[in-house]
Tab-separated table of C-alpha atoms in Angstrom:
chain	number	residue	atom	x	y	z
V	1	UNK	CA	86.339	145.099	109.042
V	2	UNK	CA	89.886	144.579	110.037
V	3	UNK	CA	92.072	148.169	111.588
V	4	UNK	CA	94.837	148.675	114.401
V	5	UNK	CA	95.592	151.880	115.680
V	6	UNK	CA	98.421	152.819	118.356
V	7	UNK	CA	98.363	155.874	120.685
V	8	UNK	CA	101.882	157.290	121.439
V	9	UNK	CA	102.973	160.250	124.035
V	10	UNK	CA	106.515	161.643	124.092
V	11	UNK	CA	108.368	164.262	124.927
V	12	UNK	CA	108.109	166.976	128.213
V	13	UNK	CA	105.094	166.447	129.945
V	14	UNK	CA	103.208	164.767	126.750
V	15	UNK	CA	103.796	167.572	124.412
V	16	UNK	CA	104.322	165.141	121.272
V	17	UNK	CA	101.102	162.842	120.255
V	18	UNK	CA	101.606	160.199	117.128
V	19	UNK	CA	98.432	158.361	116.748
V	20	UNK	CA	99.110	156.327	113.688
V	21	UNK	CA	95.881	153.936	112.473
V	22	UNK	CA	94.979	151.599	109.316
V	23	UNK	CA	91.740	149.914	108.632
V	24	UNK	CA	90.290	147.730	105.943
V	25	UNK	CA	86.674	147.105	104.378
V	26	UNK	CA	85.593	144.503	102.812
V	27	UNK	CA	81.807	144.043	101.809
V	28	UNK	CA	80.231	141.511	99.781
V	29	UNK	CA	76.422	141.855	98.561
V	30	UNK	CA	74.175	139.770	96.870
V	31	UNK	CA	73.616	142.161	93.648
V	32	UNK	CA	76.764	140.502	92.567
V	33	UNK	CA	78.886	143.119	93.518
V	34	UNK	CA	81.887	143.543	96.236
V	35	UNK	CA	83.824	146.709	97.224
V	36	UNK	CA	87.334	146.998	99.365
V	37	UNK	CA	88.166	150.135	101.357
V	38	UNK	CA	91.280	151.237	102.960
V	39	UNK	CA	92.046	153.826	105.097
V	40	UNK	CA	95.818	155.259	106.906
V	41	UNK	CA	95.813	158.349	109.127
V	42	UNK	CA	99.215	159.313	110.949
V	43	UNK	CA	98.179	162.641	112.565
V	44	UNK	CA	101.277	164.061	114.884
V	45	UNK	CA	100.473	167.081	117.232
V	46	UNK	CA	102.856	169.338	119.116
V	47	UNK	CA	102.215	171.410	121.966
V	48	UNK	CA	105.035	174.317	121.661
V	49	UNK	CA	104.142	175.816	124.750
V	50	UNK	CA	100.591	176.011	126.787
V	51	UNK	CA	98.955	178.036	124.356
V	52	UNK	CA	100.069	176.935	121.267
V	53	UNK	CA	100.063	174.076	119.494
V	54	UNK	CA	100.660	172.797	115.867
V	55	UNK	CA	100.124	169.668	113.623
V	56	UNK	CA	100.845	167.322	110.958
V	57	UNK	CA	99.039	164.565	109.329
V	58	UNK	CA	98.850	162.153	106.579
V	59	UNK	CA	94.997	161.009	106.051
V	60	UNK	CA	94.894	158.673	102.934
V	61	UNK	CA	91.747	156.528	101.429
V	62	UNK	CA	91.160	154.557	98.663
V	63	UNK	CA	88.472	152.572	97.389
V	64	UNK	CA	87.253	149.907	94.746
V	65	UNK	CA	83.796	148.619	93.512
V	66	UNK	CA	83.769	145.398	91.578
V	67	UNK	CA	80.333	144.815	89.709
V	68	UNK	CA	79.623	141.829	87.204
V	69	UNK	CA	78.421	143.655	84.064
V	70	UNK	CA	80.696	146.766	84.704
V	71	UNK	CA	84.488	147.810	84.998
V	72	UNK	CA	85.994	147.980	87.826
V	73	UNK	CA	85.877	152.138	89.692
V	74	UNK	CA	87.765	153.174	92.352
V	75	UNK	CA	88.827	156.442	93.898
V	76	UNK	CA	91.467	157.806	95.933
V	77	UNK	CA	91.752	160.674	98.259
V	78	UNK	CA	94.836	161.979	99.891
V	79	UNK	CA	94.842	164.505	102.745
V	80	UNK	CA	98.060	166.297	104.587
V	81	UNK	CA	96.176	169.045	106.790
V	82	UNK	CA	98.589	171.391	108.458
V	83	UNK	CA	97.396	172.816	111.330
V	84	UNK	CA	97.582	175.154	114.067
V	85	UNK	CA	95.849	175.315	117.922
V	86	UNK	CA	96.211	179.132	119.668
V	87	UNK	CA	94.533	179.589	122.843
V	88	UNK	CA	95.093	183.149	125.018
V	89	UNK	CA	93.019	183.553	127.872
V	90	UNK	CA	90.349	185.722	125.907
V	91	UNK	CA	89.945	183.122	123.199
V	92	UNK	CA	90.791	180.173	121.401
V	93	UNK	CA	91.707	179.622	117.556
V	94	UNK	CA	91.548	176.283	115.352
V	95	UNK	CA	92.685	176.281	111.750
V	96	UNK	CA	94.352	174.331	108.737
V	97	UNK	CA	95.432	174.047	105.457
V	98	UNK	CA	95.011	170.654	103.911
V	99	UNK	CA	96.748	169.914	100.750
V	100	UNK	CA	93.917	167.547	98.862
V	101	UNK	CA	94.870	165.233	96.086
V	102	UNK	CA	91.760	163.610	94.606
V	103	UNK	CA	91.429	162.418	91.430
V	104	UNK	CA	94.575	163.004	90.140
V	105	UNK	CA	93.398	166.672	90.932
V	106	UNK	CA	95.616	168.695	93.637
V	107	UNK	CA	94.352	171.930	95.402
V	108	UNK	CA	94.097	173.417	98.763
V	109	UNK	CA	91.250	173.843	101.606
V	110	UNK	CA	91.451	175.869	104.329
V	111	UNK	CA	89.394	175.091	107.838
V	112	UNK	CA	89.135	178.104	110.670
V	113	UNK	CA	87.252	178.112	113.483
V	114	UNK	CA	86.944	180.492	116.394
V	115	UNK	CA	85.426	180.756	119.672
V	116	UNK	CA	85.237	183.623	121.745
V	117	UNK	CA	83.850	183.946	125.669
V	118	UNK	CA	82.169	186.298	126.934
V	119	UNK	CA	83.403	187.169	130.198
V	120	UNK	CA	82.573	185.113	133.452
V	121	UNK	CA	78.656	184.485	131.710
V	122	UNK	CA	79.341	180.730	130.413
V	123	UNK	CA	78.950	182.869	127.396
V	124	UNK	CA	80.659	181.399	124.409
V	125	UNK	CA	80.269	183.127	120.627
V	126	UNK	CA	81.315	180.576	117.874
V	127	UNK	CA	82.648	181.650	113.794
V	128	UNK	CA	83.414	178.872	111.450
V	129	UNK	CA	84.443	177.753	108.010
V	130	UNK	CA	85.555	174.405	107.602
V	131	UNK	CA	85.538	171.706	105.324
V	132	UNK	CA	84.890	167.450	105.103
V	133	UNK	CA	86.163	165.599	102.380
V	134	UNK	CA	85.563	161.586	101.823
V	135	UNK	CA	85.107	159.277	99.387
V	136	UNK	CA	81.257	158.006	98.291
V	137	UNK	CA	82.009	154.199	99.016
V	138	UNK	CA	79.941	151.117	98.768
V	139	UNK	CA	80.126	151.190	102.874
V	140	UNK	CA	79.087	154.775	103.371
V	141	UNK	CA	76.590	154.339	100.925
V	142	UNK	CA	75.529	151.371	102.547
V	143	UNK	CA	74.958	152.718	106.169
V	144	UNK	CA	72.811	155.110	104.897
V	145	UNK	CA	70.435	152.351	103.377
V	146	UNK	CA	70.882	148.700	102.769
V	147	UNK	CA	68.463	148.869	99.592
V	148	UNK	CA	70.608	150.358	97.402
V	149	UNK	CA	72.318	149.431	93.696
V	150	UNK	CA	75.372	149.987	93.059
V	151	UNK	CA	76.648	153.544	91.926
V	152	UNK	CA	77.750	153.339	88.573
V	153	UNK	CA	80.648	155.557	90.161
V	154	UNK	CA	82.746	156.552	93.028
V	155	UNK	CA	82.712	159.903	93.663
V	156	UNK	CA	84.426	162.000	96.326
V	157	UNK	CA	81.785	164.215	98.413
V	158	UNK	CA	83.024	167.894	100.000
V	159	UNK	CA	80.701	169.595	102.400
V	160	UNK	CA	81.755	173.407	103.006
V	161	UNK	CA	80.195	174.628	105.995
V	162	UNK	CA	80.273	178.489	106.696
V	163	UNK	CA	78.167	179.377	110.353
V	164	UNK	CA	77.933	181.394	112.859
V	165	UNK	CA	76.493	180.196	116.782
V	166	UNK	CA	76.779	180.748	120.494
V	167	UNK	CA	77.188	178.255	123.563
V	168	UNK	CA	75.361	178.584	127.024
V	169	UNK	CA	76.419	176.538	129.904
V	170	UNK	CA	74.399	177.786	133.309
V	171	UNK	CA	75.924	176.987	136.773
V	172	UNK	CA	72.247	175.028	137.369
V	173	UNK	CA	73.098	172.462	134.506
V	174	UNK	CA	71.446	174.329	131.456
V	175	UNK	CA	73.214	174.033	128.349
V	176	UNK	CA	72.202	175.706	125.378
V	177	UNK	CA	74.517	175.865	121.653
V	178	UNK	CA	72.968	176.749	118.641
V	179	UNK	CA	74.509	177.548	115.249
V	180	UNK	CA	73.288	178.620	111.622
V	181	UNK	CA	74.930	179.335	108.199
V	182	UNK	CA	75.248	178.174	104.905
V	183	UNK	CA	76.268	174.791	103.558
V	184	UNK	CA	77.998	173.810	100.338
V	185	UNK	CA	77.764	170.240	99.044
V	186	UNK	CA	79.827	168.537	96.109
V	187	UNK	CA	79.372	165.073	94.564
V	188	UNK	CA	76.661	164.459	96.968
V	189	UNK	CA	74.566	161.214	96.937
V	190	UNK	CA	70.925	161.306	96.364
V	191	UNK	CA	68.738	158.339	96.282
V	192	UNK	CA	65.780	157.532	93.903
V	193	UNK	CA	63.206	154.557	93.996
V	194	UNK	CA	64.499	152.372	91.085
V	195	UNK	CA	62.955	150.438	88.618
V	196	UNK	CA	61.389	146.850	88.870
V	197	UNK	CA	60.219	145.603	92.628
V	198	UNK	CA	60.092	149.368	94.280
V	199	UNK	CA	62.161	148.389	97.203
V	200	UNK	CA	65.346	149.151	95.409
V	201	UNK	CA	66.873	152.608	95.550
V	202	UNK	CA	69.238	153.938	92.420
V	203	UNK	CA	72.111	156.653	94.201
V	204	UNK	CA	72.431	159.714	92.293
V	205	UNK	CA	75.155	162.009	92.411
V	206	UNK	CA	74.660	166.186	92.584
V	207	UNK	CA	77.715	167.680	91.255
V	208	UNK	CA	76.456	170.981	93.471
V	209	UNK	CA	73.893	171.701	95.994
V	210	UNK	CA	73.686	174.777	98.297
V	211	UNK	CA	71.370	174.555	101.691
V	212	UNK	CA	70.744	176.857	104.326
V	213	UNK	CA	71.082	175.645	107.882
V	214	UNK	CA	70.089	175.590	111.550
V	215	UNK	CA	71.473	173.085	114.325
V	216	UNK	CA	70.968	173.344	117.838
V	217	UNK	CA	71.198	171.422	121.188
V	218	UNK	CA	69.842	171.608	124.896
V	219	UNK	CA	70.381	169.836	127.343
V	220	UNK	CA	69.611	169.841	130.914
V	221	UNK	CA	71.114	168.182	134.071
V	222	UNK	CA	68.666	168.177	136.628
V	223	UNK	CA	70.310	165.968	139.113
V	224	UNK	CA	73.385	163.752	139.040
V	225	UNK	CA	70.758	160.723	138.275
V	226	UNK	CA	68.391	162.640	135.804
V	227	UNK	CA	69.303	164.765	132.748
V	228	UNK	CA	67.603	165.402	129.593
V	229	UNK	CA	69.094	166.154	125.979
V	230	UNK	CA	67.841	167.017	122.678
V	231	UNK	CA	68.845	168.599	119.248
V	232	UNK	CA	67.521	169.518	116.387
V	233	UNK	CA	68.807	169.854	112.671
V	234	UNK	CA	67.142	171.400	110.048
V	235	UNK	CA	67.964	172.024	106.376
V	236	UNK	CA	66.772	174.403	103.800
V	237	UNK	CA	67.528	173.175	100.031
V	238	UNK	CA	68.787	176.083	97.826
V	239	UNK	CA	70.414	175.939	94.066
V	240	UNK	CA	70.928	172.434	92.495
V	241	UNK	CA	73.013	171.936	89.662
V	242	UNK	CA	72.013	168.661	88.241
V	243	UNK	CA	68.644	167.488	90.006
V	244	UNK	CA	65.300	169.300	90.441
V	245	UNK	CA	65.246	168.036	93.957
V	246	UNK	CA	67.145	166.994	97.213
V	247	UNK	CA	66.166	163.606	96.601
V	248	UNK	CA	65.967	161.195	99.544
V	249	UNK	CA	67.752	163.971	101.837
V	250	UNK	CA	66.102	164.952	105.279
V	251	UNK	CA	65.094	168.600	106.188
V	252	UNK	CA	64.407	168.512	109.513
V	253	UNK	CA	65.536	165.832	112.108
V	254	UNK	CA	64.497	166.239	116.102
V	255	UNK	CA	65.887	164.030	118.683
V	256	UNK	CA	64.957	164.417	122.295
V	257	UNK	CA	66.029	161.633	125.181
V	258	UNK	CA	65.468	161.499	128.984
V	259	UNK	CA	68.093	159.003	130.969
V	260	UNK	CA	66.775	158.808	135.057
V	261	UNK	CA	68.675	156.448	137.797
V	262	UNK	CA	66.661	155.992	140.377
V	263	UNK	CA	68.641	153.692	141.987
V	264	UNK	CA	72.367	152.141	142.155
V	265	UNK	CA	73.133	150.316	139.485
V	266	UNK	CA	69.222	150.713	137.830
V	267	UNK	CA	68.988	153.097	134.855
V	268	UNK	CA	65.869	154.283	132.661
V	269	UNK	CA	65.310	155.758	129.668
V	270	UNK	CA	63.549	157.138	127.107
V	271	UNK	CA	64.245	158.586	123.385
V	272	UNK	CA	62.460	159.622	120.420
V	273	UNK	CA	63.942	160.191	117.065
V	274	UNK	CA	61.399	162.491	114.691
V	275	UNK	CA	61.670	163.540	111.202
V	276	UNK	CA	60.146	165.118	108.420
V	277	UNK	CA	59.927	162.894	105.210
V	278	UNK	CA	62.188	163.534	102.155
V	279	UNK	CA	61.117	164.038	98.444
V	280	UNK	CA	60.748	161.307	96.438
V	281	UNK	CA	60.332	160.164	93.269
V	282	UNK	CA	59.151	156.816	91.729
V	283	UNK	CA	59.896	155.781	87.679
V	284	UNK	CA	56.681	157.326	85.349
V	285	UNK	CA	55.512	159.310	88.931
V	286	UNK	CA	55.481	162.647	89.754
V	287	UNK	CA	57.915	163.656	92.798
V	288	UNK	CA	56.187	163.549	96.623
V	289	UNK	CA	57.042	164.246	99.872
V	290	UNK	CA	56.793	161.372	102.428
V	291	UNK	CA	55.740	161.070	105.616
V	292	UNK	CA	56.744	162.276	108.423
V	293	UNK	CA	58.265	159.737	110.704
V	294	UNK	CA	59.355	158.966	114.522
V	295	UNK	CA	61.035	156.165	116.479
V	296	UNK	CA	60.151	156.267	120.383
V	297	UNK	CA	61.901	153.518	122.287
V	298	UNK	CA	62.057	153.257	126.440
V	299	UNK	CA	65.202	151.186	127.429
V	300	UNK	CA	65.957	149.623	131.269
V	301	UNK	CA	69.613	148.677	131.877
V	302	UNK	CA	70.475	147.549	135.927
V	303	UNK	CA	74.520	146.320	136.486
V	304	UNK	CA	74.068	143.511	138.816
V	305	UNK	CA	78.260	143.989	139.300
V	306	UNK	CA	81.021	145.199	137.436
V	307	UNK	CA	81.188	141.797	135.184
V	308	UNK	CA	77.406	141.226	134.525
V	309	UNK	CA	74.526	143.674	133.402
V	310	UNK	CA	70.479	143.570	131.798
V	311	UNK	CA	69.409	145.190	129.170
């Protein structure tokens, strides 16, 4: 991984941000295969006066998958998002319009998002329709599980999220934000035991898959030393176009943590990571769902000065 990025502030008080970055991929696995993945951003912001504030920005990828017995795929995706900041005192309103060029293939997406308080209660109601667009590399696909075979293409993904929520932040340290709403996922990856040894998974790709869902947070601050988080995300599988099933994808993930210093420079913790297993399906087997799984680890970390710490 090689990237540079440069954070620049000009004009009265700041009002002008150029944040230019570039970044390069390079992976190499032993299925005989290699991919290369490059990414530019040049977002520019503009604050026209304190409530009001608009944008610019160029967000290009590309990338390429070399496999022995194959040609050579690649993909390209091309953002410009144009987009606008307003906040009054009685609210505050995000949205864009990002010209998209993928696949030879030009059209527009909008993004809007709105948040509204509700007085002096710490009350804050939350409306939403926005939109994530990236390419399916080797990389991504990679992070998500180290197993894998090569796609037999790139594909660009598009998640459409539509939701509606509310944020609660007490004076005592209580925070509570929860949203739901209705997701819309395009070119998405699935993944499938493959043939041969088992441990190998094949990626598939849904052209269309529709999901309901539910996300939430809270967190608690009990004392400057001690505060406690969690979250929870949950998802429930509608309409598929291709597949039978949501193949390898997680419905419900939980994740609750506990940090506690009860001393200078000593800190404790705890975290647990639960989910419920996805459906799966093995060659000449019918489909399954597996079990459900957590991952509970306690960590210690003391700075012995500003230069030297345990883990």
């Amino acid at each position: 991984h090689v990237g540079a990025n440069y954070d620049h502030l000009s004009g009265e008080n700041g009002s002008m941000t150029l944040m230019p970055a570039f970044r390069a991929d390079f992976l190499t696995a032993s299925r005989e295969q290699s991919a290369v993945a490059l990414t530019f951003a040049f977002p520019i912001s503009y604050s026209i006066n304190e409530r009001l504030k608009a944008g610019i920005a160029v967000d290009a990828q590309m990338a390429s998958l070399k496999k022995r017995i194959q040609d050579n795929q690649s993909a390209a995706l091309v953002q410009v998002p144009l987009s606008f900041e307003y906040s009054p005192s009685s609210f505050n309103i995000k949205g864009s319009i990002i010209p998209v060029l993928k696949s030879n293939k030009f059209n527009l997406v909008p993004n809007l998002q709105l948040d509204y308080p509700l007085g002096e209660t710490g009350v804050k109601l939350k409306l939403a329709a926005v939109n994530k667009l990236d390419i399916n590399s080797l990389h991504k696909l990679y992070a998500v599980s180290p197993f894998l075979l090569s796609p037999d293409s790139l594909t660009i993904f598009q998640q459409t999220d539509f939701y509606a929520g509310v944020e609660w932040l007490s004076a005592k340290g209580l925070q509570l934000k929860f949203n739901g709403g209705y997701t819309v996922f395009n070119d998405l990856p699935l993944f499938l035991n493959a043939e041969g040894s088992g441990k190998e998974m094949k990626v598939l790709n849904e052209s269309k898959l529709t999901a309901i869902h539910l996300a939430g947070e809270v967190n608690y601050i009990f004392t400057p030393e001690m505060e406690f988080r969690s979250s929870i995300k949950m998802y429930a599988f509608q309409q598929q176009e291709t597949y039978s099933a949501a193949y390898g994808l997680l419905p419900l993930e939980l994740k609750v943590g506990l940090s506690w210093k009860p001393i200078k420079g000593l800190t404790t913790r705890v975290n647990a990571d639960l989910w419920r297993g996805a459906l799966s399906k093995s060659p000449g087997m019918p489909e399954k769902r597996l079990k459900d799984a957590a991952d509970i680890n306690l960590g210690v970390d003391y700075k012995l000065n500003k230069k030297w710490a345990l883990w």
